[in-house]
PDB file of C-alpha atoms in Angstrom:
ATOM      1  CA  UNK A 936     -72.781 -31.009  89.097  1.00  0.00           C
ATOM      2  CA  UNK A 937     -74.550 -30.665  92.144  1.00  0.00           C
ATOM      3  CA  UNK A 938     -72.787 -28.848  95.269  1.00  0.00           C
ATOM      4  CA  UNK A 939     -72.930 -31.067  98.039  1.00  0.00           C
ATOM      5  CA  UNK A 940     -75.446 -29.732 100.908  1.00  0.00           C
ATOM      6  CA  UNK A 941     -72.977 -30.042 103.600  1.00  0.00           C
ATOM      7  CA  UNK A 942     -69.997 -28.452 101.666  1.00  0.00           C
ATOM      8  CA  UNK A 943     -72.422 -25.396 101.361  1.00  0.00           C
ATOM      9  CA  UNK A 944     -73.536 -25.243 105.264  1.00  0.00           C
ATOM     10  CA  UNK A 945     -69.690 -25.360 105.871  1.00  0.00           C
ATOM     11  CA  UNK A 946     -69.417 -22.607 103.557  1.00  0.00           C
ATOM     12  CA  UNK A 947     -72.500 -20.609 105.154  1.00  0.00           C
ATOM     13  CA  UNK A 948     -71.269 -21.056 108.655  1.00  0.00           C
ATOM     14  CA  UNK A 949     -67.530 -19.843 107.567  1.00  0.00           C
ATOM     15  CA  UNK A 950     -69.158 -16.893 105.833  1.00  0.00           C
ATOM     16  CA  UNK A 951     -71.357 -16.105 109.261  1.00  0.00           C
ATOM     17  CA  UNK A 952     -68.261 -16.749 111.545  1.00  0.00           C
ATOM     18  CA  UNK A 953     -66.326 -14.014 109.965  1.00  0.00           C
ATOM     19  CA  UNK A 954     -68.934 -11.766 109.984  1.00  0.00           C
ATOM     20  CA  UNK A 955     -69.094 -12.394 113.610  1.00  0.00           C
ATOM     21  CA  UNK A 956     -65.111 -11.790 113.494  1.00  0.00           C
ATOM     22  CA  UNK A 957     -65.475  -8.394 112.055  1.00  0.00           C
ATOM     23  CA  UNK A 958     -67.957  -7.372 113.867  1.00  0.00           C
ATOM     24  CA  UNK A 959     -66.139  -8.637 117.366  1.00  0.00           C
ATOM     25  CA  UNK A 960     -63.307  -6.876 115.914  1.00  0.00           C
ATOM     26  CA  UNK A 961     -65.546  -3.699 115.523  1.00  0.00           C
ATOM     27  CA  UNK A 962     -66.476  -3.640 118.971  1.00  0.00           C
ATOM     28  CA  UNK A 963     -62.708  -4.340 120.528  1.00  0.00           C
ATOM     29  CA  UNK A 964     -61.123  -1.228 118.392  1.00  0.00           C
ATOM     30  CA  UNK A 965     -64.549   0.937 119.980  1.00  0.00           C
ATOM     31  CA  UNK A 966     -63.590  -0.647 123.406  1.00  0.00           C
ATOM     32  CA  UNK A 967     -59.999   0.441 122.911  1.00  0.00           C
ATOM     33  CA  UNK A 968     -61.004   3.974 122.055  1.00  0.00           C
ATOM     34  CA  UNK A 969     -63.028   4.031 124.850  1.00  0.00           C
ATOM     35  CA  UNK A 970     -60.143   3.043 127.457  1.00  0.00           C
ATOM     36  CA  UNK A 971     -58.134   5.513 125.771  1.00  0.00           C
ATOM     37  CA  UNK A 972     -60.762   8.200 126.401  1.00  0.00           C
ATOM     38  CA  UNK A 973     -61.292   7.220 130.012  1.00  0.00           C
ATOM     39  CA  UNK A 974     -57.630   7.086 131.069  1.00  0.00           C
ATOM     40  CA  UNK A 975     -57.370  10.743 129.519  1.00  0.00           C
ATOM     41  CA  UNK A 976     -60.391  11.715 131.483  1.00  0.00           C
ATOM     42  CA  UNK A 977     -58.910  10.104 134.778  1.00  0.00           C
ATOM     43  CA  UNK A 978     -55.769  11.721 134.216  1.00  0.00           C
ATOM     44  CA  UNK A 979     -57.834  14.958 133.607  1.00  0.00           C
ATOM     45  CA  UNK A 980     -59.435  14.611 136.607  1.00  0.00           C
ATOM     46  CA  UNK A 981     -56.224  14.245 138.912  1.00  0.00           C
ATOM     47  CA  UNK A 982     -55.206  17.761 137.396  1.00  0.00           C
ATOM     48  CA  UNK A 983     -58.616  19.317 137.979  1.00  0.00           C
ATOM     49  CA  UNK A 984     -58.414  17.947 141.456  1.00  0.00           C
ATOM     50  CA  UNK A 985     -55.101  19.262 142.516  1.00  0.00           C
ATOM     51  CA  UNK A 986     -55.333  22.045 140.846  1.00  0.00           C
ATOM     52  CA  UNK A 987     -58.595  23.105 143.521  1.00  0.00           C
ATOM     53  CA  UNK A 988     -57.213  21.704 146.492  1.00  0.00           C
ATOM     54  CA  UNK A 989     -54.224  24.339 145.786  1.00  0.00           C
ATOM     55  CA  UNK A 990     -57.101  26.797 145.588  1.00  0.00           C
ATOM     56  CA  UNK A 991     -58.662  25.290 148.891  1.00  0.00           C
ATOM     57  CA  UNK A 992     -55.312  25.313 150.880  1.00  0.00           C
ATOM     58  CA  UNK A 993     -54.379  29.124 149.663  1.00  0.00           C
ATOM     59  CA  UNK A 994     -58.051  30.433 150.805  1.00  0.00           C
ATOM     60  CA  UNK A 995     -57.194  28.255 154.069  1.00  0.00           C
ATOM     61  CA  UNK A 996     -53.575  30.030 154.529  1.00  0.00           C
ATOM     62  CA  UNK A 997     -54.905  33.683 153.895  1.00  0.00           C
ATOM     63  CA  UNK A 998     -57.825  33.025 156.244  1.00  0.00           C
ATOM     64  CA  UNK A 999     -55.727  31.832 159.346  1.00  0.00           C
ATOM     65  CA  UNK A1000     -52.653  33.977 158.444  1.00  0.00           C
ATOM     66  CA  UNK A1001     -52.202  37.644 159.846  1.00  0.00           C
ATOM     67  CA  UNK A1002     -48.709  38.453 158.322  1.00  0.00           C
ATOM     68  CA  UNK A1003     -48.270  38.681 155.282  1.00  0.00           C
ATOM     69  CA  UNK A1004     -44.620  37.415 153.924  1.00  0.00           C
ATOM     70  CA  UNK A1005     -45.744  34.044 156.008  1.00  0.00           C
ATOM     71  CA  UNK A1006     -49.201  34.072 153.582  1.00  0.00           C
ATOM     72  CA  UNK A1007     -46.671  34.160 150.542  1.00  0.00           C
ATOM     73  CA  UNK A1008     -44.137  31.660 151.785  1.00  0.00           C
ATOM     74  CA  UNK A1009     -47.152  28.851 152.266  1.00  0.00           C
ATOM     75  CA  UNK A1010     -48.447  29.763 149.649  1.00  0.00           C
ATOM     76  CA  UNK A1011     -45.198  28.921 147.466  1.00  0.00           C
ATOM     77  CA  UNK A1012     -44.735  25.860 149.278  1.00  0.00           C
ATOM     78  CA  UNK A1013     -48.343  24.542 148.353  1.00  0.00           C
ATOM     79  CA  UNK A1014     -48.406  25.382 144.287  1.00  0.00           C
ATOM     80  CA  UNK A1015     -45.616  22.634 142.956  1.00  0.00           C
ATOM     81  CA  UNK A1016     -48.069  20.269 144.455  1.00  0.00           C
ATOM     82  CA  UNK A1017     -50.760  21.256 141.968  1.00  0.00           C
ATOM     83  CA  UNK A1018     -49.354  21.262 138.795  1.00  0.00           C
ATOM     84  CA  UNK A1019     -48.731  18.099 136.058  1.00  0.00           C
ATOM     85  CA  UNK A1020     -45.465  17.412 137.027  1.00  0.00           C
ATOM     86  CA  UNK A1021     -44.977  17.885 141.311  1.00  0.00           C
ATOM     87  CA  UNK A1022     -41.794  16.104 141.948  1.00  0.00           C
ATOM     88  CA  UNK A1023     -39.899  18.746 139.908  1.00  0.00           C
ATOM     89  CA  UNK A1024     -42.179  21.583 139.763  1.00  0.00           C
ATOM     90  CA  UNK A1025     -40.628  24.859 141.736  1.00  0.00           C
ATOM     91  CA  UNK A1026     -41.823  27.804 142.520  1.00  0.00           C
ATOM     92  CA  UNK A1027     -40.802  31.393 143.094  1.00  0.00           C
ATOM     93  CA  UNK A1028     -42.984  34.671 144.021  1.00  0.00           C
ATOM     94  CA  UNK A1029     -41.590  38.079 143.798  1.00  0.00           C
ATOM     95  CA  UNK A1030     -43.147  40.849 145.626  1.00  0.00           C
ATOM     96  CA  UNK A1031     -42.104  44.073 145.417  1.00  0.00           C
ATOM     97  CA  UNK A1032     -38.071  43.075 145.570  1.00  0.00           C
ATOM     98  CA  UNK A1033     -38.871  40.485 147.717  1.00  0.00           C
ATOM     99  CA  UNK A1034     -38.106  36.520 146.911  1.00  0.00           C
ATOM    100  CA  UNK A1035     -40.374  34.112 148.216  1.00  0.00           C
ATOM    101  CA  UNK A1036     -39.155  30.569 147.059  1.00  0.00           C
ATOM    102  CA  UNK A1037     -39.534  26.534 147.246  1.00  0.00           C
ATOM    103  CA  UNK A1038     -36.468  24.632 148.933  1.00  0.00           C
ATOM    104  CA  UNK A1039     -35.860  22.880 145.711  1.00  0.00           C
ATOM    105  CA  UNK A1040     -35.858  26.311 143.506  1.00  0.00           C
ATOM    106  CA  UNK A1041     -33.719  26.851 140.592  1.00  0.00           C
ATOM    107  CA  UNK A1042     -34.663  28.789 137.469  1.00  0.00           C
ATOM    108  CA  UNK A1043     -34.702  26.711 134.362  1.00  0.00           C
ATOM    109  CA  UNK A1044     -35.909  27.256 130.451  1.00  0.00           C
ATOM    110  CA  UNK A1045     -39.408  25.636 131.583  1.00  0.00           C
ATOM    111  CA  UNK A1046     -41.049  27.743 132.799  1.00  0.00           C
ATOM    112  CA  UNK A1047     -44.871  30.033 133.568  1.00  0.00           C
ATOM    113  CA  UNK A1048     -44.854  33.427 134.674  1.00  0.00           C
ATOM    114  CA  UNK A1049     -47.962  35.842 135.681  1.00  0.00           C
ATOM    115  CA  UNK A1050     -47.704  38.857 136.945  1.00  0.00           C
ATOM    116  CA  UNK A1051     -49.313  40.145 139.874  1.00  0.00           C
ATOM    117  CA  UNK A1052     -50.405  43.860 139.809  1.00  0.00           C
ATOM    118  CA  UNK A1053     -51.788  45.825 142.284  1.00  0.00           C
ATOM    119  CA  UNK A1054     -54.436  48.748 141.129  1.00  0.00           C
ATOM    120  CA  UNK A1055     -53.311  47.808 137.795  1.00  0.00           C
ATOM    121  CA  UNK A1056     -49.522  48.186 138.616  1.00  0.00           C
ATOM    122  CA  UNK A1057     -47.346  45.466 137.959  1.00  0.00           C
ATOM    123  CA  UNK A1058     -45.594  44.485 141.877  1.00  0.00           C
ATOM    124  CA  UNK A1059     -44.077  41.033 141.067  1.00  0.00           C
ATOM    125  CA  UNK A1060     -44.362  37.633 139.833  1.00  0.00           C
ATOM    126  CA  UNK A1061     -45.141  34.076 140.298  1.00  0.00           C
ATOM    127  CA  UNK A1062     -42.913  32.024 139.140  1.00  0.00           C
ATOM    128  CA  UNK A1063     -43.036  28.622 138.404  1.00  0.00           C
ATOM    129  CA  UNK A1064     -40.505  26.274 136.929  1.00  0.00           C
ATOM    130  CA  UNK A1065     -40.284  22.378 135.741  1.00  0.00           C
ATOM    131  CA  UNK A1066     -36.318  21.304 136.667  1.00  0.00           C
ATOM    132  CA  UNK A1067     -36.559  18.906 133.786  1.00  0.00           C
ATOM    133  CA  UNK A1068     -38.015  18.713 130.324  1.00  0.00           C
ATOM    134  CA  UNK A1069     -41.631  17.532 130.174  1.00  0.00           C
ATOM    135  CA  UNK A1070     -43.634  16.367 126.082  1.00  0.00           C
ATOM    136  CA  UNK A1071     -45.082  19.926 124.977  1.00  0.00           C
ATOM    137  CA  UNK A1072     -48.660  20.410 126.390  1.00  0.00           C
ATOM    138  CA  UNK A1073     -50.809  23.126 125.807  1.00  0.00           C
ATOM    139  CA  UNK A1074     -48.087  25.926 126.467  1.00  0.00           C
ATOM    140  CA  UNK A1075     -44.720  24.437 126.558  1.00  0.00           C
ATOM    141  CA  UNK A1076     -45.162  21.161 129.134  1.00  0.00           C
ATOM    142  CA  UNK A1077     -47.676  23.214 130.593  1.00  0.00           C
ATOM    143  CA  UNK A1078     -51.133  22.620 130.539  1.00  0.00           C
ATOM    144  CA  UNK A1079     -54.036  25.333 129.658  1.00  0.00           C
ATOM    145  CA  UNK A1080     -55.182  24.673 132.833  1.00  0.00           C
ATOM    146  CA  UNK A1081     -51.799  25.539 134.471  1.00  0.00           C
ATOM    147  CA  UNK A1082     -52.020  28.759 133.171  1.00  0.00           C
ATOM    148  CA  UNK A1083     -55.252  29.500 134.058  1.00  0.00           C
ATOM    149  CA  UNK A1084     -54.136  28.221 137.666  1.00  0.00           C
ATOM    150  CA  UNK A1085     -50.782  30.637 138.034  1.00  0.00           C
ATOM    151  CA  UNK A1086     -53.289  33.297 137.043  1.00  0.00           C
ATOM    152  CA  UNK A1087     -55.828  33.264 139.644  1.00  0.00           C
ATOM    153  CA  UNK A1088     -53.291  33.121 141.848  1.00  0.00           C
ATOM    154  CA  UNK A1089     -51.477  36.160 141.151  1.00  0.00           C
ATOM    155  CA  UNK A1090     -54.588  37.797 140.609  1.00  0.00           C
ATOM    156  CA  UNK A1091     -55.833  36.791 144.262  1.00  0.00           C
ATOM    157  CA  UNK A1092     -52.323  37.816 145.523  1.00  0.00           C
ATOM    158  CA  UNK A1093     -53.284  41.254 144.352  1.00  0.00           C
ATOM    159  CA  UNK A1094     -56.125  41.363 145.842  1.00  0.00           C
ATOM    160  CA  UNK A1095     -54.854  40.140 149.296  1.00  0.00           C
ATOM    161  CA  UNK A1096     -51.848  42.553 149.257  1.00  0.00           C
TER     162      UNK A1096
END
């Protein structure tokens, strides 16, 4: 029996559409792993972006500022603004007994500490604090980043004091 010629060209063109389907399929899953990959680069780029205008705006306050609890207490009030989370990020610096501190500051179990020293002698901290619970990161809901951050700082506050 004989298979009828357009049966078969049905059959080819079925066979060639769902290769096409696969294929289109292929290229949507790539596409979504693509979006993915760009939103986490966008969202990558916000931090990296904050995260040097905080360095911008403390080089900024130390070069127009003489006195130097005034250089602390701006610089306090511009960290929360550079970290992951700004609308509850707080911040504290200690200096040698003395408190420097956002409006909004309350200690809480999430938090990042680095010390500052002075000629290799610890003089106080910075402090600072999410007031709510964050998804784990790289340290805690903090991100490497973060840490690298609250370290430059307290290292250039040792080197301004």
């Amino acid at each position: 029996m004989e298979a009828n010629p357009e049966i078969m060209s049905l059959k080819k063109q079925l066979l060639e559409g769902q290769k096409k389907i696969a294929s289109l399929e292929k290229i949507v899953a790539h596409k979504d792993k693509l979006d993915k990959k760009l939103t986490l680069l966008k969202h990558e780029l916000r931090e990296r972006s904050k995260e040097l205008n905080c360095i911008y705006k403390i080089f900024n306050i130390v070069e127009k500022e003489n006195n130097l609890d005034k250089i602390i207490q701006d610089i306090v009030s511009v960290i929360p603004s550079s970290w992951q989370y700004p609308d509850i990020t707080c911040c504290r610096i200690i200096l040698e007994g003395r408190e420097f501190i956002t409006h909004n500051f309350r200690e809480t179990p999430y938090k990042q500490i680095s010390n500052i020293n002075i000629y290799g002698r610890k003089k106080g901290t910075v402090e600072i604090y999410y007031m709510k619970e964050k998804p784990l990161c790289d340290e805690g809901p903090f991100l490497k980043s973060e840490r690298d951050l609250i370290k430059g700082i307290s290292q250039t506050l040792g080197k301004i004091i």
